[in-house]
CSV table of C-alpha atoms and ligand atoms in Angstrom, one decimal:
chain,number,residue,atom,x,y,z
A,1,MET,CA,-6.0,-6.3,28.8
A,2,THR,CA,-5.9,-3.2,27.3
A,3,PRO,CA,-9.9,-1.6,26.0
A,4,ILE,CA,-9.1,-2.4,22.4
A,5,LYS,CA,-8.3,-5.9,22.9
A,6,GLU,CA,-11.5,-6.6,24.9
A,7,CYS,CA,-13.5,-5.2,22.4
A,8,LEU,CA,-11.5,-7.6,19.7
A,9,ILE,CA,-11.3,-10.8,22.0
A,10,ASN,CA,-14.8,-10.7,24.4
A,11,LYS,CA,-16.4,-9.1,21.6
A,12,LYS,CA,-17.4,-6.4,24.8
A,13,THR,CA,-19.3,-3.2,23.2
A,14,ASN,CA,-20.0,-0.9,26.5
A,15,ILE,CA,-17.2,1.1,26.3
A,16,THR,CA,-15.9,2.2,22.7
A,17,PRO,CA,-11.8,2.7,22.5
A,18,ILE,CA,-10.9,5.7,20.8
A,19,TRP,CA,-7.8,6.7,18.7
A,20,LEU,CA,-7.4,8.5,15.1
A,21,MET,CA,-5.2,7.8,12.4
A,22,ARG,CA,-2.7,10.3,11.9
A,23,GLN,CA,-2.9,11.5,15.2
A,24,ALA,CA,0.8,12.7,15.8
A,25,GLY,CA,1.2,14.9,13.4
A,26,ARG,CA,0.5,18.5,12.1
A,27,TYR,CA,-2.5,19.6,13.4
A,28,LEU,CA,-0.4,19.7,17.3
A,29,PRO,CA,1.2,23.0,17.8
A,30,GLU,CA,3.5,20.7,19.9
A,31,PHE,CA,4.1,18.2,16.7
A,32,ARG,CA,5.0,22.0,14.6
A,33,GLU,CA,7.3,23.3,16.9
A,34,ILE,CA,9.8,19.8,16.6
A,35,ARG,CA,9.1,19.8,12.9
A,36,LYS,CA,9.8,23.3,12.1
A,37,VAL,CA,13.3,22.8,13.4
A,38,ASN,CA,13.8,19.2,12.1
A,39,THR,CA,12.6,19.9,8.2
A,40,ASN,CA,14.6,16.3,7.0
A,41,PHE,CA,11.1,13.8,7.3
A,42,ILE,CA,12.9,10.8,7.1
A,43,ASP,CA,15.2,11.8,9.9
A,44,LEU,CA,12.7,12.7,12.3
A,45,CYS,CA,11.4,9.1,11.7
A,46,LEU,CA,14.7,7.7,12.2
A,47,ASN,CA,15.3,9.4,15.5
A,48,PRO,CA,14.1,7.2,18.3
A,49,ILE,CA,14.2,10.2,20.5
A,50,LEU,CA,12.0,12.8,19.0
A,51,SER,CA,9.8,9.9,17.6
A,52,GLU,CA,9.0,9.0,21.0
A,53,GLU,CA,8.1,11.9,22.0
A,54,ILE,CA,5.8,12.9,18.7
A,55,THR,CA,3.8,9.5,19.5
A,56,LEU,CA,3.2,10.2,23.0
A,57,GLN,CA,2.1,14.1,22.0
A,58,PRO,CA,-1.8,12.8,21.1
A,59,ILE,CA,-1.8,10.3,24.4
A,60,ASN,CA,-0.8,13.0,26.8
A,61,ARG,CA,-3.2,15.8,25.1
A,62,PHE,CA,-6.2,13.2,24.9
A,63,GLY,CA,-5.8,9.7,26.4
A,64,PHE,CA,-6.2,8.2,23.1
A,65,ASP,CA,-6.5,4.2,24.0
A,66,ALA,CA,-3.8,3.6,21.5
A,67,ALA,CA,-0.4,4.7,20.1
A,68,ILE,CA,0.6,4.4,16.8
A,69,ILE,CA,4.1,5.2,16.3
A,70,PHE,CA,5.4,7.6,14.4
A,71,SER,CA,7.0,6.7,11.5
A,72,ASP,CA,5.9,6.5,7.9
A,73,ILE,CA,4.6,3.4,5.2
A,74,LEU,CA,7.6,4.9,2.9
A,75,MET,CA,10.3,3.9,5.3
A,76,LEU,CA,9.7,0.4,4.3
A,77,PRO,CA,11.1,1.8,0.3
A,78,TYR,CA,13.4,3.4,2.1
A,79,GLY,CA,14.5,0.4,3.9
A,80,LEU,CA,15.3,-1.0,0.5
A,81,GLY,CA,17.6,1.5,-0.8
A,82,GLN,CA,15.1,3.9,-2.7
A,83,ASN,CA,15.5,7.5,-2.0
A,84,VAL,CA,12.0,8.6,-0.5
A,85,GLU,CA,11.9,12.6,0.1
A,86,PHE,CA,9.2,14.6,1.3
A,87,LYS,CA,8.6,18.2,0.0
A,88,LYS,CA,6.6,21.1,1.0
A,89,ASN,CA,3.5,20.9,-1.1
A,90,LEU,CA,4.4,18.2,-3.1
A,91,GLY,CA,4.2,15.3,-0.5
A,92,PRO,CA,6.6,12.1,-1.1
A,93,ASN,CA,8.9,12.0,-4.0
A,94,LEU,CA,10.4,8.8,-4.6
A,95,GLY,CA,13.8,7.8,-6.5
A,96,LYS,CA,14.0,5.4,-9.5
A,97,ILE,CA,14.1,1.9,-8.5
A,98,ASN,CA,16.6,-0.7,-9.7
A,99,LEU,CA,15.1,-3.9,-9.5
A,100,ASP,CA,18.9,-5.9,-9.6
A,101,ASN,CA,19.5,-4.1,-6.4
A,102,LEU,CA,16.4,-4.5,-4.5
A,103,LEU,CA,16.5,-8.6,-5.7
A,104,ILE,CA,20.2,-8.8,-3.5
A,105,ILE,CA,18.7,-7.0,-0.3
A,106,ASP,CA,19.2,-8.7,2.6
A,107,GLU,CA,17.4,-9.1,5.9
A,108,ASN,CA,19.8,-7.7,8.2
A,109,GLU,CA,20.7,-4.6,5.7
A,110,PHE,CA,17.0,-3.7,5.9
A,111,THR,CA,16.8,-4.3,9.6
A,112,LYS,CA,19.5,-2.3,10.4
A,113,LYS,CA,18.7,0.6,8.1
A,114,LEU,CA,15.3,0.4,10.0
A,115,SER,CA,16.4,-0.4,13.5
A,116,PRO,CA,15.6,3.1,15.0
A,117,ILE,CA,12.2,2.2,14.3
A,118,TYR,CA,12.8,-0.7,16.6
A,119,GLU,CA,14.7,0.8,19.2
A,120,LEU,CA,11.9,3.5,19.3
A,121,LEU,CA,8.6,0.5,20.1
A,122,LYS,CA,11.3,-0.6,22.8
A,123,ASN,CA,11.7,2.7,24.1
A,124,LEU,CA,8.0,2.9,24.4
A,125,ASN,CA,7.6,-0.2,26.1
A,126,ARG,CA,10.7,0.2,28.6
A,127,ASN,CA,8.8,3.4,30.2
A,128,ASN,CA,5.2,2.8,31.7
A,129,LYS,CA,3.4,5.5,29.8
A,130,LEU,CA,1.2,3.0,27.7
A,131,LYS,CA,-0.4,0.9,30.6
A,132,ASN,CA,-3.6,-0.4,29.1
A,133,LYS,CA,-3.2,1.1,25.8
A,134,ASP,CA,-2.0,-0.6,22.5
A,135,LEU,CA,1.5,0.4,21.1
A,136,ILE,CA,0.3,0.3,17.4
A,137,GLY,CA,3.0,-0.9,14.6
A,138,PHE,CA,2.3,-0.8,11.0
A,139,VAL,CA,2.8,-1.2,7.4
A,140,GLY,CA,1.7,0.2,3.6
A,141,ALA,CA,0.0,-3.0,1.7
A,142,PRO,CA,1.9,-3.9,-1.4
A,143,TRP,CA,-0.2,-2.5,-3.9
A,144,THR,CA,-0.4,0.7,-1.8
A,145,LEU,CA,3.6,0.3,-1.4
A,146,LEU,CA,3.8,-0.5,-5.1
A,147,VAL,CA,1.6,2.4,-6.5
A,148,TYR,CA,4.4,4.7,-4.6
A,149,MET,CA,7.5,3.1,-5.3
A,150,ILE,CA,6.4,3.2,-9.4
A,151,ASN,CA,4.8,6.2,-9.9
A,152,ARG,CA,7.3,8.0,-7.5
A,153,LEU,CA,4.6,10.6,-6.7
A,154,SER,CA,1.2,10.7,-4.5
A,155,PRO,CA,-1.0,9.3,-7.4
A,156,LYS,CA,-3.7,11.9,-6.9
A,157,ASN,CA,-5.0,11.9,-10.5
A,158,GLY,CA,-5.1,8.2,-10.5
A,159,LEU,CA,-2.3,6.1,-12.6
A,160,SER,CA,-1.9,6.3,-16.3
A,161,GLU,CA,-1.5,3.2,-18.8
A,162,GLU,CA,2.2,3.9,-18.1
A,163,PHE,CA,2.3,2.6,-14.6
A,164,PHE,CA,1.1,-0.7,-15.7
A,165,LYS,CA,3.7,-1.1,-18.6
A,166,ASP,CA,5.8,-3.4,-17.0
A,167,LEU,CA,4.2,-6.3,-15.2
A,168,LYS,CA,6.9,-8.5,-14.6
A,169,LEU,CA,8.4,-5.6,-12.5
A,170,ILE,CA,5.4,-5.2,-11.0
A,171,GLU,CA,5.5,-9.4,-10.2
A,172,ASN,CA,9.2,-8.9,-8.6
A,173,LEU,CA,8.0,-6.0,-6.3
A,174,LEU,CA,5.1,-7.5,-5.3
A,175,MET,CA,7.0,-10.7,-4.5
A,176,ILE,CA,9.9,-8.7,-2.2
A,177,LEU,CA,7.4,-6.6,-0.7
A,178,ASP,CA,5.7,-9.8,0.8
A,179,LYS,CA,9.0,-10.2,1.3
A,180,PHE,CA,10.2,-7.3,3.0
A,181,ILE,CA,6.6,-6.6,4.6
A,182,LYS,CA,6.5,-9.7,6.8
A,183,ILE,CA,9.9,-9.0,7.9
A,184,HIS,CA,8.9,-5.5,9.3
A,185,ILE,CA,5.8,-6.2,10.8
A,186,LYS,CA,7.6,-9.1,12.7
A,187,ASN,CA,10.7,-6.8,13.5
A,188,GLN,CA,8.1,-4.5,15.1
A,189,ILE,CA,6.2,-7.3,17.1
A,190,ASN,CA,9.5,-8.4,18.4
A,191,SER,CA,10.2,-4.8,19.3
A,192,GLY,CA,7.0,-4.5,21.3
A,193,ALA,CA,3.9,-3.8,18.6
A,194,THR,CA,1.1,-5.1,20.0
A,195,MET,CA,-1.0,-4.5,17.1
A,196,ILE,CA,-0.7,-3.8,13.6
A,197,GLN,CA,-2.6,-1.7,11.1
A,198,ILE,CA,-2.3,-2.5,7.3
A,199,PHE,CA,-2.7,1.1,5.2
A,200,ASP,CA,-3.9,0.5,1.8
A,201,SER,CA,-4.8,3.8,1.0
A,202,TRP,CA,-4.9,3.5,-2.5
A,203,ALA,CA,-6.7,0.2,-2.4
A,204,GLY,CA,-9.4,2.3,-4.1
A,205,LEU,CA,-7.4,2.8,-7.2
A,206,ILE,CA,-7.4,-1.1,-8.1
A,207,LYS,CA,-10.0,-1.4,-11.1
A,208,ASN,CA,-9.8,-5.4,-11.9
A,209,ASN,CA,-7.3,-8.0,-10.5
A,210,TYR,CA,-8.5,-7.8,-6.9
A,211,ASP,CA,-7.1,-11.5,-6.1
A,212,GLU,CA,-3.4,-10.0,-7.6
A,213,TYR,CA,-2.9,-6.7,-6.1
A,214,LEU,CA,-5.6,-6.6,-2.9
A,215,TYR,CA,-7.3,-10.0,-2.0
A,216,ASN,CA,-4.3,-12.6,-2.0
A,217,PRO,CA,-1.2,-9.9,-0.8
A,218,THR,CA,-3.1,-8.7,2.1
A,219,SER,CA,-4.7,-12.3,3.2
A,220,SER,CA,-0.8,-13.5,3.0
A,221,LEU,CA,0.4,-10.1,5.4
A,222,VAL,CA,-2.9,-11.1,7.8
A,223,GLU,CA,-2.2,-14.8,8.0
A,224,TYR,CA,1.1,-13.7,9.0
A,225,THR,CA,1.0,-11.3,11.3
A,226,LYS,CA,-2.0,-13.6,13.4
A,227,SER,CA,0.6,-16.3,13.2
A,228,LEU,CA,2.3,-14.2,15.8
A,229,GLY,CA,-0.3,-14.2,17.8
A,230,VAL,CA,-1.1,-10.6,17.1
A,231,PRO,CA,-4.2,-8.6,16.0
A,232,VAL,CA,-4.1,-7.5,12.8
A,233,ILE,CA,-6.5,-4.2,11.3
A,234,CYS,CA,-6.9,-4.0,7.4
A,235,PHE,CA,-7.4,-0.5,5.9
A,236,PRO,CA,-8.3,-1.0,2.0
A,237,ARG,CA,-9.5,2.9,1.4
A,238,GLY,CA,-11.9,3.3,-1.2
A,239,ILE,CA,-12.7,-0.3,-2.3
A,240,SER,CA,-16.4,-0.6,-3.0
A,241,ASP,CA,-17.1,-4.0,-0.9
A,242,TYR,CA,-16.2,-4.1,2.7
A,243,THR,CA,-18.2,-7.2,3.3
A,244,LYS,CA,-16.0,-9.4,0.1
A,245,PHE,CA,-12.9,-8.1,1.7
A,246,CYS,CA,-13.4,-9.5,5.2
A,247,GLU,CA,-15.0,-12.7,4.4
A,248,ILE,CA,-11.8,-13.3,2.0
A,249,VAL,CA,-9.1,-11.7,3.9
A,250,LYS,CA,-10.2,-11.9,7.4
A,251,PRO,CA,-8.7,-9.4,9.6
A,252,SER,CA,-8.7,-9.3,13.1
A,253,MET,CA,-10.7,-5.5,12.9
A,254,VAL,CA,-11.5,-3.4,9.6
A,255,ASN,CA,-10.9,0.2,9.3
A,256,ILE,CA,-13.8,1.5,7.2
A,257,ASP,CA,-13.4,4.9,5.3
A,258,TYR,CA,-16.1,7.2,4.9
A,259,ASN,CA,-17.2,6.5,2.0
A,260,VAL,CA,-19.4,3.4,3.5
A,261,ASN,CA,-22.6,3.6,4.3
A,262,PRO,CA,-22.4,2.1,8.3
A,263,LYS,CA,-26.5,1.6,8.3
A,264,THR,CA,-25.9,-0.8,5.4
A,265,LEU,CA,-22.8,-2.5,6.2
A,266,ILE,CA,-23.9,-3.1,10.1
A,267,ASP,CA,-26.1,-6.2,8.6
A,268,LYS,CA,-23.4,-7.7,6.4
A,269,ILE,CA,-20.2,-7.7,8.5
A,270,ASP,CA,-19.1,-9.9,11.1
A,271,VAL,CA,-15.5,-9.0,11.8
A,272,PRO,CA,-15.0,-6.0,14.4
A,273,VAL,CA,-15.1,-2.3,13.0
A,274,GLN,CA,-13.0,0.4,13.4
A,275,GLY,CA,-13.3,4.3,11.9
A,276,GLY,CA,-15.8,5.4,9.0
A,277,LEU,CA,-16.4,9.1,10.5
A,278,ASP,CA,-15.5,11.8,8.1
A,279,PRO,CA,-12.3,13.7,9.3
A,280,LYS,CA,-13.9,16.7,7.5
A,281,VAL,CA,-16.8,16.6,10.0
A,282,LEU,CA,-14.0,17.9,13.0
A,283,LEU,CA,-13.5,20.9,10.5
A,284,THR,CA,-17.2,21.8,11.2
A,285,ASP,CA,-18.8,23.0,14.3
A,286,LYS,CA,-19.5,21.0,18.1
A,287,ASP,CA,-23.0,20.3,17.1
A,288,ASN,CA,-22.6,18.8,13.7
A,289,LEU,CA,-19.6,16.7,15.4
A,290,LYS,CA,-21.8,15.6,18.1
A,291,SER,CA,-24.7,14.6,15.3
A,292,GLU,CA,-22.4,12.8,13.0
A,293,VAL,CA,-20.5,10.7,15.9
A,294,THR,CA,-23.3,9.7,17.0
A,295,LYS,CA,-24.6,7.9,14.2
A,296,TYR,CA,-21.7,5.5,14.1
A,297,LEU,CA,-21.8,5.3,18.3
A,298,GLU,CA,-25.5,4.4,17.6
A,299,VAL,CA,-25.0,2.3,14.4
A,300,PHE,CA,-22.5,0.1,16.3
A,301,ARG,CA,-24.2,-0.1,19.6
A,302,ASP,CA,-24.1,-4.0,19.7
A,303,HIS,CA,-21.1,-4.7,17.0
A,304,PRO,CA,-17.7,-4.4,18.6
A,305,TYR,CA,-16.8,-1.1,17.3
A,306,VAL,CA,-13.4,1.1,18.0
A,307,PHE,CA,-14.0,4.8,17.3
A,308,ASN,CA,-11.3,6.2,14.7
A,309,LEU,CA,-11.8,8.5,11.5
A,310,GLY,CA,-12.7,7.1,7.9
A,311,HIS,CA,-8.8,8.6,7.0
A,312,GLY,CA,-6.4,10.9,9.0
A,313,ILE,CA,-6.7,13.7,10.8
A,314,LEU,CA,-6.6,16.6,8.4
A,315,PRO,CA,-3.7,19.3,9.4
A,316,GLU,CA,-6.4,22.3,9.9
A,317,THR,CA,-8.2,20.4,12.6
A,318,GLN,CA,-8.8,22.6,16.1
A,319,ILE,CA,-7.4,21.0,19.1
A,320,GLN,CA,-10.6,21.7,20.7
A,321,MET,CA,-12.9,19.8,18.5
A,322,VAL,CA,-10.3,16.8,18.9
A,323,GLU,CA,-11.2,17.1,23.0
A,324,ASP,CA,-14.9,17.4,22.0
A,325,LEU,CA,-15.0,14.3,19.9
A,326,VAL,CA,-13.2,12.2,23.2
A,327,LYS,CA,-15.8,14.1,25.2
A,328,ILE,CA,-18.9,12.6,23.0
A,329,VAL,CA,-17.6,9.5,22.4
A,330,ARG,CA,-16.5,8.9,26.4
A,331,ASN,CA,-19.9,10.2,27.7
A,332,TYR,CA,-22.2,8.1,25.5
A,333,LYS,CA,-24.0,5.5,27.2
B,1,LIG,O1,0.0,9.6,13.7
B,1,LIG,C1,0.1,8.5,12.8
B,1,LIG,O2,-0.9,7.8,12.2
B,1,LIG,C2,1.4,7.8,13.1
B,1,LIG,C3,2.2,8.3,11.7
B,1,LIG,C4,1.9,8.0,10.1
B,1,LIG,C5,2.5,9.4,9.3
B,1,LIG,N1,2.3,8.6,8.5
B,1,LIG,C6,2.9,10.0,9.8
B,1,LIG,C7,3.2,11.5,8.5
B,1,LIG,C8,1.0,7.2,9.6
B,1,LIG,C9,0.4,5.9,10.0
B,1,LIG,C10,1.1,7.6,8.1
B,1,LIG,C11,1.0,6.5,6.7
B,1,LIG,C12,0.9,7.2,5.5
B,1,LIG,N2,2.1,7.6,5.0
B,1,LIG,C13,0.3,6.9,4.4
B,1,LIG,C14,-1.2,5.6,4.9
B,1,LIG,C15,-2.1,6.6,5.7
B,1,LIG,C16,-2.9,7.3,4.6
B,1,LIG,O3,-2.7,8.9,5.2
B,1,LIG,O4,-3.4,7.2,3.5
B,1,LIG,C17,0.4,7.1,3.6
B,1,LIG,C18,-0.2,7.1,2.5
B,1,LIG,C19,1.6,8.0,4.0
B,1,LIG,C20,2.6,8.6,2.9
B,1,LIG,C21,2.6,9.8,3.2
B,1,LIG,N3,3.7,10.6,4.3
B,1,LIG,C22,2.1,11.0,2.5
B,1,LIG,C23,1.4,11.1,1.3
B,1,LIG,C24,2.5,12.3,3.1
B,1,LIG,C25,2.5,14.0,2.6
B,1,LIG,C26,1.1,13.8,3.0
B,1,LIG,C27,0.4,14.9,3.7
B,1,LIG,O5,-0.4,15.2,4.6
B,1,LIG,O6,1.6,16.2,3.8
B,1,LIG,C28,3.2,12.0,4.2
B,1,LIG,C29,3.9,12.6,5.6
B,1,LIG,C30,3.6,12.7,7.1
B,1,LIG,N4,3.7,10.9,7.4
B,1,LIG,C31,3.5,13.3,8.2
B,1,LIG,C32,2.9,12.5,8.7
B,1,LIG,C33,3.0,13.3,10.2
B,1,LIG,C34,3.2,14.9,7.5
B,1,LIG,C35,4.6,15.2,7.3
B,1,LIG,C36,5.0,16.6,7.5
B,1,LIG,O7,5.1,17.4,8.9
B,1,LIG,O8,4.9,17.4,6.4
């Protein structure tokens, strides 16, 4: 059994498994090499040879306990026919949506468009490099995908009233997203994903309507993934009440963000926990890293815990700090 599964199933806590969100990315010189000559990000995600290489880069370097496939949550709107581009210094930039077109997309067409992602998973399973490691597939949560599909840019400055002006569109999109996110989860599992993570990066922007935008749509995906016999990790970044979220949604494990105080959470949570460390700590120094990492390890000493960050690793992170991080976690007794 993989270390993470052991942690989830046996609730065993004498070793702490570790992997990092965005571990396959720009902080790695070997990733930047590939990226330099592959300027179209979507094409890179649809290239199973290169995306396999990128997925394995952090595994080869640091020996993490899980590989997360090199892909993006925005491959789903791409699969639905929405134009998706990544522009330097701007981030994702999506095209206008056409609801009539979205309503007639069928499962085969969608699966065919995203087939290189499923091929990537099959190839990773074929080679033996992931022995005793999990292979994590992922999706964006309906709310976060809705935000990108309607806002068409990262909502860095929040959402305007304008966002909610067409409630019928929102309702239709949530229905379409539930259907196709499930198809994407099923396809990833059938291709060899041993675990699914649901990224709800903009959950913190939900002000009311928690049932409609957070609890109901996420519960639907959690139940579905569990019904396929695969554990599911939720990352509802920025919400104020992780305890309530876990009681309602019942994920196999929850990834906390760096604003959560682990000390006050620990007494109120009974699902396994992942993550928490502020990625900015990796931009400081080794002594500070050690004391911050140890805080999490101590608090979760008797609780099933997978080491990870409270959001993705930052592009400016030094390799040495990641090496130190892995050592600190592996040597903790
Ligand atoms: O290593 C891994 O975690 C696997 C790959 C992965 C990527 N994106 C690759 C990527 C994963 C799991 C994601 C998830 C993702 N994508 C999320 C949820 C997690 C989070 O960070 O909140 C979101 C919101 C996206 C959408 C997205 N993709 C944004 C906002 C950006 C641009 C932001 C930025 O950092 O510039 C991307 C691009 C992206 N996705 C990169 C990578 C490695 C950077 C691409 C580049 O080289 O320019």
